[in-house]
mmCIF file of C-alpha atoms and ligand atoms in Angstrom:
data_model
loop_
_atom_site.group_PDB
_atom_site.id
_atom_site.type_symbol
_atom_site.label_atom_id
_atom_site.label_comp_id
_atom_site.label_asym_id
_atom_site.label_seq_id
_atom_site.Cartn_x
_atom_site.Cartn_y
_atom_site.Cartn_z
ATOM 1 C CA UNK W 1 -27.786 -103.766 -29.987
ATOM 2 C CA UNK W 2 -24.863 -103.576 -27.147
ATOM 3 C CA UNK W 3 -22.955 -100.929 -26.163
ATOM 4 C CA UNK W 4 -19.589 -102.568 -24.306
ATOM 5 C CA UNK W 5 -18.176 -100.407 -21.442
ATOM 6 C CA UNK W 6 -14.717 -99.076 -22.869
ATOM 7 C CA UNK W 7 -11.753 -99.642 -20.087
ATOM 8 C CA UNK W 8 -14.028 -101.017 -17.073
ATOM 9 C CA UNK W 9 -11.221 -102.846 -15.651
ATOM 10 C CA UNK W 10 -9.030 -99.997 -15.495
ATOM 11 C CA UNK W 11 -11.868 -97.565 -14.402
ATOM 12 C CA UNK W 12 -12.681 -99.634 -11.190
ATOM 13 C CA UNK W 13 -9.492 -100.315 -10.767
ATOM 14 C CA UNK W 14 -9.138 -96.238 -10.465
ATOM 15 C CA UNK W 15 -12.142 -96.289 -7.807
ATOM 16 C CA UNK W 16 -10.670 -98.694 -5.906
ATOM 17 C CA UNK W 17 -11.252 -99.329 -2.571
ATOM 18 C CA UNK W 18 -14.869 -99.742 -3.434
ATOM 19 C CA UNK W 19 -15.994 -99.972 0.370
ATOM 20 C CA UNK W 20 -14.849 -96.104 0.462
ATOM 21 C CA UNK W 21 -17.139 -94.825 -2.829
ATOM 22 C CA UNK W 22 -19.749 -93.254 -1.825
ATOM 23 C CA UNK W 23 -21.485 -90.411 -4.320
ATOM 24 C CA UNK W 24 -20.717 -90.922 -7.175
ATOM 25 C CA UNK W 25 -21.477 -89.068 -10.566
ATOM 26 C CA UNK W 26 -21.660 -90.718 -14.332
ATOM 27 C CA UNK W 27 -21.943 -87.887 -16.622
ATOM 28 C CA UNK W 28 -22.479 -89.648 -20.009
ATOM 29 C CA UNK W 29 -24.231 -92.777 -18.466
ATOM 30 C CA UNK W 30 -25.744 -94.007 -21.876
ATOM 31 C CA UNK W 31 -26.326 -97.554 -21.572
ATOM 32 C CA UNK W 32 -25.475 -97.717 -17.797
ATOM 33 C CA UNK W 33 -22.241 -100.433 -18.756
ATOM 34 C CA UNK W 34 -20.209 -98.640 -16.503
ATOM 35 C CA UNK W 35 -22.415 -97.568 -13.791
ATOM 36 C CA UNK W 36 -23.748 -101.392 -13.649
ATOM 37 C CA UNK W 37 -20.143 -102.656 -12.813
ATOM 38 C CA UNK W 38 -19.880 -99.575 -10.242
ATOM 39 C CA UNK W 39 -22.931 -99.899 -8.614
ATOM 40 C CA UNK W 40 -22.388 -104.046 -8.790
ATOM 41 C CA UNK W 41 -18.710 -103.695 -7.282
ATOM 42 C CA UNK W 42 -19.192 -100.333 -4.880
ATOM 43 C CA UNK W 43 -21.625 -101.487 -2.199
ATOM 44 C CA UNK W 44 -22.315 -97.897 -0.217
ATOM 45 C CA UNK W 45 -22.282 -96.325 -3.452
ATOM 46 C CA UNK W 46 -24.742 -93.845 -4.598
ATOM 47 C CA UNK W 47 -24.819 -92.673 -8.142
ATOM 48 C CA UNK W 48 -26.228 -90.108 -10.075
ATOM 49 C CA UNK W 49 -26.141 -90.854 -13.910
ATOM 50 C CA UNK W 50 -26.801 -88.196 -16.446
ATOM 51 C CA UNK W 51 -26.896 -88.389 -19.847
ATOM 52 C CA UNK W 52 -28.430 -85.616 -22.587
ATOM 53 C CA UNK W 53 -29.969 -88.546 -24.920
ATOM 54 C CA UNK W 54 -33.879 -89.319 -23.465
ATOM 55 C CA UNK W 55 -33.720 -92.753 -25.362
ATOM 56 C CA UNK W 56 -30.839 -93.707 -23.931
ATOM 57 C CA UNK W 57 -31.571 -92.332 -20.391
ATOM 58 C CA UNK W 58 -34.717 -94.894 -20.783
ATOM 59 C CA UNK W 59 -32.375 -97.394 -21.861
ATOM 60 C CA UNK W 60 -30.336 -97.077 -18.489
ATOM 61 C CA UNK W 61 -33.015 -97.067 -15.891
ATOM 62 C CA UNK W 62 -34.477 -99.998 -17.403
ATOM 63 C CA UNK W 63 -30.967 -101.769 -17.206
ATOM 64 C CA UNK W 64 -30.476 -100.187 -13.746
ATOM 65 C CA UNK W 65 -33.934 -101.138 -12.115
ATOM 66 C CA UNK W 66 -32.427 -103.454 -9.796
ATOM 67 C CA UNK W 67 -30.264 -100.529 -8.163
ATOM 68 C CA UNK W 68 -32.822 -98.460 -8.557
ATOM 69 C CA UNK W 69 -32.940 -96.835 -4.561
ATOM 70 C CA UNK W 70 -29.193 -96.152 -5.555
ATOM 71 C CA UNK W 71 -29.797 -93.959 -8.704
ATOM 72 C CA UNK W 72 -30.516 -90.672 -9.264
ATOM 73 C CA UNK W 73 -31.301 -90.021 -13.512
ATOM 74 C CA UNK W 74 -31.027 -86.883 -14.922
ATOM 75 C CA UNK W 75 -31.562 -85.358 -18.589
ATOM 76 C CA UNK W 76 -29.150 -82.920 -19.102
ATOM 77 C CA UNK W 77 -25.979 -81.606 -20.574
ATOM 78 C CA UNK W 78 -22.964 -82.045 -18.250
ATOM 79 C CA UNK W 79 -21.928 -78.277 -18.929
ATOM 80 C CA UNK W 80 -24.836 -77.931 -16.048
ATOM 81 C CA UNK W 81 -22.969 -80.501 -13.894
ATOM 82 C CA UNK W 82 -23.665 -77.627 -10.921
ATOM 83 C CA UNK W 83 -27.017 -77.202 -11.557
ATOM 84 C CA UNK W 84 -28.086 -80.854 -12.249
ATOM 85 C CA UNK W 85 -26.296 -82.007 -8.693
ATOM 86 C CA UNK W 86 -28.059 -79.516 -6.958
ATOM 87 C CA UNK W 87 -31.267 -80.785 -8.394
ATOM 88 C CA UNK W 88 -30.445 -83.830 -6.591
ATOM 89 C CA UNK W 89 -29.392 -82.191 -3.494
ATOM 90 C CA UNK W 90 -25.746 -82.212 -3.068
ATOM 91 C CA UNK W 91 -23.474 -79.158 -4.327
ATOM 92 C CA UNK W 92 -20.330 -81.772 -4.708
ATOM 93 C CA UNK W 93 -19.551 -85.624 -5.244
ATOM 94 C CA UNK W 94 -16.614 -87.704 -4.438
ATOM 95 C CA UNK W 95 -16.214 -89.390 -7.852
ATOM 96 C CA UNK W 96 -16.455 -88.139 -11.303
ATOM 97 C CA UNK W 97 -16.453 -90.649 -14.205
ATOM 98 C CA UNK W 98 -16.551 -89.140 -18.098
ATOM 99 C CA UNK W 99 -16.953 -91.643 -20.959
ATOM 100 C CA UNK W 100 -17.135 -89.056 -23.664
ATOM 101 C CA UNK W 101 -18.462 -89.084 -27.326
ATOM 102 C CA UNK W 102 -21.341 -91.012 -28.243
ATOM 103 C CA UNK W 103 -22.794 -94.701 -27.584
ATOM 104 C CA UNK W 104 -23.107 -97.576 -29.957
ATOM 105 C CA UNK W 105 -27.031 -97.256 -29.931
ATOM 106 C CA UNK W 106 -26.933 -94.331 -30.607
ATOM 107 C CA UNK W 107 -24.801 -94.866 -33.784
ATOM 108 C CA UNK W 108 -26.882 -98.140 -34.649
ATOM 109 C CA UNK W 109 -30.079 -96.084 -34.677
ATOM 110 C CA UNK W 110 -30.301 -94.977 -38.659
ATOM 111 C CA UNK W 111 -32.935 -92.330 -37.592
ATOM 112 C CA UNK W 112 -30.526 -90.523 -35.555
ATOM 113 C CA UNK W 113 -28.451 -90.148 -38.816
ATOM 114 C CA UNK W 114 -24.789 -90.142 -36.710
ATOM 115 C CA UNK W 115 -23.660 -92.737 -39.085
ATOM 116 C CA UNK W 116 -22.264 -93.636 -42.553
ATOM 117 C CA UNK W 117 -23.279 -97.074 -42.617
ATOM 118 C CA UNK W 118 -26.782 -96.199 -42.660
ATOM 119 C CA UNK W 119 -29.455 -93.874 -44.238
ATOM 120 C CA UNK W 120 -31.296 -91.553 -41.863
ATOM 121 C CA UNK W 121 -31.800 -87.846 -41.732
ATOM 122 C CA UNK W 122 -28.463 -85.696 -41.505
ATOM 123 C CA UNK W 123 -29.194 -84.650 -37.392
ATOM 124 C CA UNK W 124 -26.464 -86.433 -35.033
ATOM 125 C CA UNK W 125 -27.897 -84.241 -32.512
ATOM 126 C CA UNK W 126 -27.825 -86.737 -29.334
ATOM 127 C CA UNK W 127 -30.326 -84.752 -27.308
ATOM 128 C CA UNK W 128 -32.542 -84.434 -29.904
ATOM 129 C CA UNK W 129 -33.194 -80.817 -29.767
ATOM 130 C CA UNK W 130 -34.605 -81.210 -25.855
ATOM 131 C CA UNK W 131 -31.761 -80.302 -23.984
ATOM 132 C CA UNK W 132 -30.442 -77.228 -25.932
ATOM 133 C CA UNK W 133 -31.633 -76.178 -29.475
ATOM 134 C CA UNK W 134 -28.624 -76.378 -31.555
ATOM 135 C CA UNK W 135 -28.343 -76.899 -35.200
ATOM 136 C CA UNK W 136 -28.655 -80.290 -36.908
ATOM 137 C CA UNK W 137 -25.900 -81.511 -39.300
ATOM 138 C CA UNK W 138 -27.814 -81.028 -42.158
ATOM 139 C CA UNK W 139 -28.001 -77.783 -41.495
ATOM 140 C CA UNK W 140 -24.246 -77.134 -40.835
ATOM 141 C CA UNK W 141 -23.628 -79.090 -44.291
ATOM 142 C CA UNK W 142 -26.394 -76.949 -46.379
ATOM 143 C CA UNK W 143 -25.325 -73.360 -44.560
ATOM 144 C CA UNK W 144 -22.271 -72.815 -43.992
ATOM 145 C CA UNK W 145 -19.596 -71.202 -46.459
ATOM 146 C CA UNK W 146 -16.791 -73.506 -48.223
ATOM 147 C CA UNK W 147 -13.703 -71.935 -45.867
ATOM 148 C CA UNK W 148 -16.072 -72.552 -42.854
ATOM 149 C CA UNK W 149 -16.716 -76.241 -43.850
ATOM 150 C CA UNK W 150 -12.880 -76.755 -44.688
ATOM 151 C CA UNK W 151 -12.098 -75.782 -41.120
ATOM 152 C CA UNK W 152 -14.427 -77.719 -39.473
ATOM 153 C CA UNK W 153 -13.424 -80.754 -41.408
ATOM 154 C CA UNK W 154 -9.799 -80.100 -40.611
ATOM 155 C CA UNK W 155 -10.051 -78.957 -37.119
ATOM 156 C CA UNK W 156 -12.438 -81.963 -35.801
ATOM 157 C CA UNK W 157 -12.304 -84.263 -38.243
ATOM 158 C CA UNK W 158 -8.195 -84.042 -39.240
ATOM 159 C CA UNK W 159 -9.558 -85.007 -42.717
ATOM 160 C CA UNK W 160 -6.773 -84.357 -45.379
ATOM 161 C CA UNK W 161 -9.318 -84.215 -48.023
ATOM 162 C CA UNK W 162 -11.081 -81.116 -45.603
ATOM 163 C CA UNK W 163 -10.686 -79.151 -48.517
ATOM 164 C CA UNK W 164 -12.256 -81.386 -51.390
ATOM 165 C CA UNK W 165 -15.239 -82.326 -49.915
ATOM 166 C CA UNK W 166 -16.307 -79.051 -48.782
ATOM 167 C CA UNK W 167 -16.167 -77.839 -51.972
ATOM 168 C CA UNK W 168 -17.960 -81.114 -53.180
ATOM 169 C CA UNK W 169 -20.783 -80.451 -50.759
ATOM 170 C CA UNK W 170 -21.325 -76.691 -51.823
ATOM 171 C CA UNK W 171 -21.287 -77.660 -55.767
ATOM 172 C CA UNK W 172 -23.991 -80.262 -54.934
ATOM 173 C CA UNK W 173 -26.078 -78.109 -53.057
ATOM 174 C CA UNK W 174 -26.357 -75.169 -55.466
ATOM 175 C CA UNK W 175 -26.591 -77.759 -58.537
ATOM 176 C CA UNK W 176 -29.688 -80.356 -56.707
ATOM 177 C CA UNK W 177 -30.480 -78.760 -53.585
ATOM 178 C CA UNK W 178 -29.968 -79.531 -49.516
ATOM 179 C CA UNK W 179 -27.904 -82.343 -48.626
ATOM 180 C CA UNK W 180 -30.479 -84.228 -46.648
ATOM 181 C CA UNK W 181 -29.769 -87.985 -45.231
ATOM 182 C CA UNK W 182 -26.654 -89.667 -44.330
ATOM 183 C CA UNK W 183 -26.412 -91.678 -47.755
ATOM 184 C CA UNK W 184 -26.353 -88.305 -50.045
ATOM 185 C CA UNK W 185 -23.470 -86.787 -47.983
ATOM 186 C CA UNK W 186 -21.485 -90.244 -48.095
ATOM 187 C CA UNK W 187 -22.307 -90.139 -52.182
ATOM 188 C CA UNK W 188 -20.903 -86.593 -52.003
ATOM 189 C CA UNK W 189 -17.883 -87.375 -49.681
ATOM 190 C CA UNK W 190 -17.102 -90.576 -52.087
ATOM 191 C CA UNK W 191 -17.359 -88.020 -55.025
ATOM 192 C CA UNK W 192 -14.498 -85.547 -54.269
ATOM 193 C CA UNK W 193 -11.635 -88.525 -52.321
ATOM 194 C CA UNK W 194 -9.467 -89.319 -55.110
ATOM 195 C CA UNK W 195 -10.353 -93.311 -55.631
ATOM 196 C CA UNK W 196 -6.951 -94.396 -54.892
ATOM 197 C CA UNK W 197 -6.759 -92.631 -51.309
ATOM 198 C CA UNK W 198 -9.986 -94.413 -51.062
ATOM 199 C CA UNK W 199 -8.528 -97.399 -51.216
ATOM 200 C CA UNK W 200 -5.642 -96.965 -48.869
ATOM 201 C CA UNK W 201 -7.435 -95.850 -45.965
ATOM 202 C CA UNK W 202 -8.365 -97.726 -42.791
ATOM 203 C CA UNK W 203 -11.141 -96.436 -42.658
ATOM 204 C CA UNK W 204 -14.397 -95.626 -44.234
ATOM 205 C CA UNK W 205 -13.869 -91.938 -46.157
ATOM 206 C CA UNK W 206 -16.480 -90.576 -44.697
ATOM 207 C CA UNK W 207 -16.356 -91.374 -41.267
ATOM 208 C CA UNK W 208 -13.927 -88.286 -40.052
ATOM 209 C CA UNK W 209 -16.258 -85.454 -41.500
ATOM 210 C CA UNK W 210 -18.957 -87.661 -39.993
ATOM 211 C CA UNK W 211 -17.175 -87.291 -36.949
ATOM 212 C CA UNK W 212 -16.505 -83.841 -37.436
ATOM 213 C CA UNK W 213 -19.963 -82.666 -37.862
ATOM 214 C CA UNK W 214 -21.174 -84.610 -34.710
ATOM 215 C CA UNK W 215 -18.781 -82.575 -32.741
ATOM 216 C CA UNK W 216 -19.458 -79.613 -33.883
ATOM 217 C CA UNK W 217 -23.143 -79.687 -33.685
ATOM 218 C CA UNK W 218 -23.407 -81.135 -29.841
ATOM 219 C CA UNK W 219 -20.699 -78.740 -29.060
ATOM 220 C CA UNK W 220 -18.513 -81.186 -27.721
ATOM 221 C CA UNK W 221 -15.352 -79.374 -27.338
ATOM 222 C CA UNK W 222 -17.562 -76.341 -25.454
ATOM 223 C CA UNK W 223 -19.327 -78.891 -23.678
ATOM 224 C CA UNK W 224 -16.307 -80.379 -21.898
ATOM 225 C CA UNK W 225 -14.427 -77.094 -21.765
ATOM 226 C CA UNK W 226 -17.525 -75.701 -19.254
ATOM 227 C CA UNK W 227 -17.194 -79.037 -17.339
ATOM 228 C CA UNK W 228 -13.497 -79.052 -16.757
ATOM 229 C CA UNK W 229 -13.758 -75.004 -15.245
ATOM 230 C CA UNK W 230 -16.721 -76.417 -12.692
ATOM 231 C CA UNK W 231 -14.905 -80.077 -11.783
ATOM 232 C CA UNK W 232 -12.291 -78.140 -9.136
ATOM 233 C CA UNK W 233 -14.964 -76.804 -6.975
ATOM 234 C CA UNK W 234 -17.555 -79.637 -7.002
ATOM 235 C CA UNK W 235 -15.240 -82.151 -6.266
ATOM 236 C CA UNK W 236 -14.813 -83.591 -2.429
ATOM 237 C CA UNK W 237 -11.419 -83.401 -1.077
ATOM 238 C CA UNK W 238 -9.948 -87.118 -1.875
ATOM 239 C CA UNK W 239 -12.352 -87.900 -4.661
ATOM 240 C CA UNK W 240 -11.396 -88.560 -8.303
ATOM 241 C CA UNK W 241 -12.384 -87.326 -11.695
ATOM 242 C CA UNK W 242 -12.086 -89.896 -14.442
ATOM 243 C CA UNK W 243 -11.715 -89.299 -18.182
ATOM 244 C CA UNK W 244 -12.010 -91.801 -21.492
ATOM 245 C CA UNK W 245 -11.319 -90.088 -24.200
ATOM 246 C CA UNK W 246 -11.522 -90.737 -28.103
ATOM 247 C CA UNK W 247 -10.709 -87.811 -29.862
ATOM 248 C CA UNK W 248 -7.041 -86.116 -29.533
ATOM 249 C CA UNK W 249 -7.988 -83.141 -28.989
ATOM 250 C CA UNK W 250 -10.393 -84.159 -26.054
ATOM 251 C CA UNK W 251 -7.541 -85.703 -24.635
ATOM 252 C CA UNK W 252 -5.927 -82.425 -24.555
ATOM 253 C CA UNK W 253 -7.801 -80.779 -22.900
ATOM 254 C CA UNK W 254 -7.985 -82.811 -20.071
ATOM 255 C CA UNK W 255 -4.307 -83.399 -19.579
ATOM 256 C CA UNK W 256 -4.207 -79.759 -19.907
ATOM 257 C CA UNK W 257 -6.642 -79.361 -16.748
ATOM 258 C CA UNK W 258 -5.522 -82.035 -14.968
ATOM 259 C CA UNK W 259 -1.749 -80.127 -15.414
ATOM 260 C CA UNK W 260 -2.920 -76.805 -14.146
ATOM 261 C CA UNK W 261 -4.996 -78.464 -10.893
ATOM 262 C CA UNK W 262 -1.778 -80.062 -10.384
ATOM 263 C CA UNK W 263 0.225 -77.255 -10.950
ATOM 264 C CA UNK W 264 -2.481 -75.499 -8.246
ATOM 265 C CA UNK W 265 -1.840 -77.465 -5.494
ATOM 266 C CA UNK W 266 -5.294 -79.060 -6.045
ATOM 267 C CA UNK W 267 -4.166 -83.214 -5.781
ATOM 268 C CA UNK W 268 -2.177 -85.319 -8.677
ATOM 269 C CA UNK W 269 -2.586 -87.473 -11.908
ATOM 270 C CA UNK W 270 -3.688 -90.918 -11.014
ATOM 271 C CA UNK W 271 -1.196 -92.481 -13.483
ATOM 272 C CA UNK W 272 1.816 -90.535 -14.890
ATOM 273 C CA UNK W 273 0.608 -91.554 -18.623
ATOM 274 C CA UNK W 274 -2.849 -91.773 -19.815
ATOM 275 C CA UNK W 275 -3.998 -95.680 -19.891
ATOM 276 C CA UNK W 276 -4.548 -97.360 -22.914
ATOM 277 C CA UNK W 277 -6.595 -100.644 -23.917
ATOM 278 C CA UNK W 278 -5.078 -103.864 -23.753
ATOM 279 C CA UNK W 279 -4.369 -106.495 -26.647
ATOM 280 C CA UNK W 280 -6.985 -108.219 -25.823
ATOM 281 C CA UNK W 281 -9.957 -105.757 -24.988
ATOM 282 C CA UNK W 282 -8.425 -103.887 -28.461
ATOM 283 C CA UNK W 283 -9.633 -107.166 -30.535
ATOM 284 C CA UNK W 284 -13.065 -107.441 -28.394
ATOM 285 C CA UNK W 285 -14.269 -104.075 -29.081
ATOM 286 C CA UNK W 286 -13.255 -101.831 -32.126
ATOM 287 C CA UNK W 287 -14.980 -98.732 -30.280
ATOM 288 C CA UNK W 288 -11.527 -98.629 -27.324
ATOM 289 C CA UNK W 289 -8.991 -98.437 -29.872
ATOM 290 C CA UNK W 290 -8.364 -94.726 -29.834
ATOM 291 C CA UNK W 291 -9.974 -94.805 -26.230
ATOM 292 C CA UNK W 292 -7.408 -92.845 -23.425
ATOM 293 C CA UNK W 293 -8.054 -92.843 -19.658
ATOM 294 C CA UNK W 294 -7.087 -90.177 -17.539
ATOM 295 C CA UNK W 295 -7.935 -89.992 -13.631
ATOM 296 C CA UNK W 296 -6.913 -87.190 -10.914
ATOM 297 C CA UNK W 297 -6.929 -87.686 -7.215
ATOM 298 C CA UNK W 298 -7.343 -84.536 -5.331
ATOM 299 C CA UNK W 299 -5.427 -84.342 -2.221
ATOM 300 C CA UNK W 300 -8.086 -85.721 0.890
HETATM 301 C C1 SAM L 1 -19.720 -93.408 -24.785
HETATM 302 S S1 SAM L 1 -21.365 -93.273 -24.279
HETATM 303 C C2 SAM L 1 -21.323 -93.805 -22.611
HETATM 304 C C3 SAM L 1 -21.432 -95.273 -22.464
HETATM 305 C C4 SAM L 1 -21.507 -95.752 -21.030
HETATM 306 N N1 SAM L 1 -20.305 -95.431 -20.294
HETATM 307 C C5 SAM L 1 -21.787 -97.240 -20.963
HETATM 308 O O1 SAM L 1 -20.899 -97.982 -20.559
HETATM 309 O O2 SAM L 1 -22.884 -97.670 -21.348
HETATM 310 C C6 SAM L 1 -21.542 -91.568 -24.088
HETATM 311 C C7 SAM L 1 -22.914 -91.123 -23.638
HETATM 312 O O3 SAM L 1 -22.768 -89.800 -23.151
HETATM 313 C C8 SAM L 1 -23.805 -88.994 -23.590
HETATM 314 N N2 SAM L 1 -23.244 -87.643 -23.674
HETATM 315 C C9 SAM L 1 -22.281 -87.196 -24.503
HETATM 316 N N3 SAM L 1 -22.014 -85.905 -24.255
HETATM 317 C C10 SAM L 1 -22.816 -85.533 -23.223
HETATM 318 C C11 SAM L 1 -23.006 -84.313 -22.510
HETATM 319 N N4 SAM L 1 -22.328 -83.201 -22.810
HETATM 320 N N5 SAM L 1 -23.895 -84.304 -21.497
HETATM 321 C C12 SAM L 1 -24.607 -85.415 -21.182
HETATM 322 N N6 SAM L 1 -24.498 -86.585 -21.842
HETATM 323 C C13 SAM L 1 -23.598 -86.650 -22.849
HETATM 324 C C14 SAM L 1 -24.234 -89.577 -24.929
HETATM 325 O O4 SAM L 1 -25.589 -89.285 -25.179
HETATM 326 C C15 SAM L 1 -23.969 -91.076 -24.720
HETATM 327 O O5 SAM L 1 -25.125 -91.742 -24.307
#
């Protein structure tokens, strides 16, 4: 199992020169792709790499050992950036790097049940219930009314079928019961897409209310909304915040925030349109193709 750094050219590239980088923060390290190539390229650079997933935390420092006097790992939710940097004894850093959503291991673990190739309990949540208690995705699925599944399915998931399989899920559950692993809620899903849409799409049919249910129950959207209020003041004059994004309305947000910084006085976009991959990355790894990179330099 690999999980391939999305963008790393264009990320160091952002960080660039490296003999200047000095503190720098990965707040979704995961695997540690990207803080490998920083740490590897950056020579007076000091990171501190969060992520909220223990397994994958273990992952990283195992992959990291060799840097080890140059990292600082912490469990955590980045909504606590604040509180987690203090923990290591700074109250700002000069570089911010945000590779949001969730990491190939994480979706290649079938016990972790974020995925629709695989059977596993319905949870997706990627701190496991350590970091904050929030609800699984089983229990989203088997709780919540029809109109409240519609518009969850529609709002993260853009699923035209929103609709259908909500109500699909709700018959099933009153006629056998909770919805309980990954492979019933596919069966379900496959159940109320009209066969020939099946057939058209790109994709797999359930993979957008898959998606939609993983937001929704780590709180993605609130997650990074926290983060973007707290980046302003924790961020050294003439450092940089970078962004990948995957979802549109991630991507929103951040050009959103990066606009009203601007707009503030605060420093400027690092590019005037988000970055995209290349050709040749898109054909290497499926996981960049909806991938967006966004960076802002704040004025030194
Ligand atoms: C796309 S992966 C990062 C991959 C990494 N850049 C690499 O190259 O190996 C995203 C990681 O961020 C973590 N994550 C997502 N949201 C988070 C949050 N709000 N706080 C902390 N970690 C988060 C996930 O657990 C996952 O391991």
């Amino acid at each position: 199992m690999v999980h391939v750094p999305v963008m790393l050219n264009e990320v160091l590239h952002m960080l660039s020169p490296f003999e200047d980088v000095e503190l720098v923060v990965d707040g979704t390290l995961g695997a540690g792709g990207h803080s490998m190539a920083i740490l590897e390229n950056c020579p007076n650079a000091f990171l501190i790499g969060i992520d909220q997933d223990e397994s994958i935390l273990a992952i990283a420092k195992d992959r990291l050992s060799a840097f080890k006097d140059r990292v600082y790992f912490a469990l955590g939710n980045f909504r606590d950036i604040r509180s987690i940097l203090s923990d290591a004894g700074f109250d700002s850093a000069q570089v911010f790097l945000f590779d949001l959503g969730i990491s190939s291991l994480q979706v290649d673990s079938p016990e972790r049940g974020f995925s629709f190739n695989y059977n596993g309990p319905l949870d997706m949540r990627m701190d496991m219930g350590r970091v904050c208690s929030s609800l699984t995705a089983a229990d989203i699925v088997n709780t919540w009314s029809p109109a409240e599944l519609t518009m969850l399915f529609r709002r993260y998931g853009e699923d035209p079928f929103a609709f259908q399989v909500a109500r699909a899920i709700c018959r099933r559950r009153e006629k056998d019961g909770p919805i309980m692993t990954c492979e019933e809620l596919v069966e379900v899903i496959r159940s109320a897409v009209p066969a020939p849409a099946q057939r058209k799409m790109r994709g797999h049919p359930a993979r957008r209310i898959f998606q939609a249910l993983r937001i929704q129950v780590n709180d993605e959207m609130g997650a990074l909304e926290d983060l973007l209020d707290e980046l302003p003041q924790i961020t050294r004059r003439g450092g940089k915040v970078i962004f990948i994004t995957y979802h549109s309305l991630e991507d929103r947000m951040v050009k959103r925030n990066m606009r009203s910084w601007a707009e503030a006085g605060l420093g400027k976009p690092m590019t005037s349109r988000p970055l995209v991959p290349s050709e040749e990355e898109l054909e290497l790894n499926r996981r960049s193709r909806s991938a967006k990179v966004r960076g802002f330099l704040f004025t030194p």
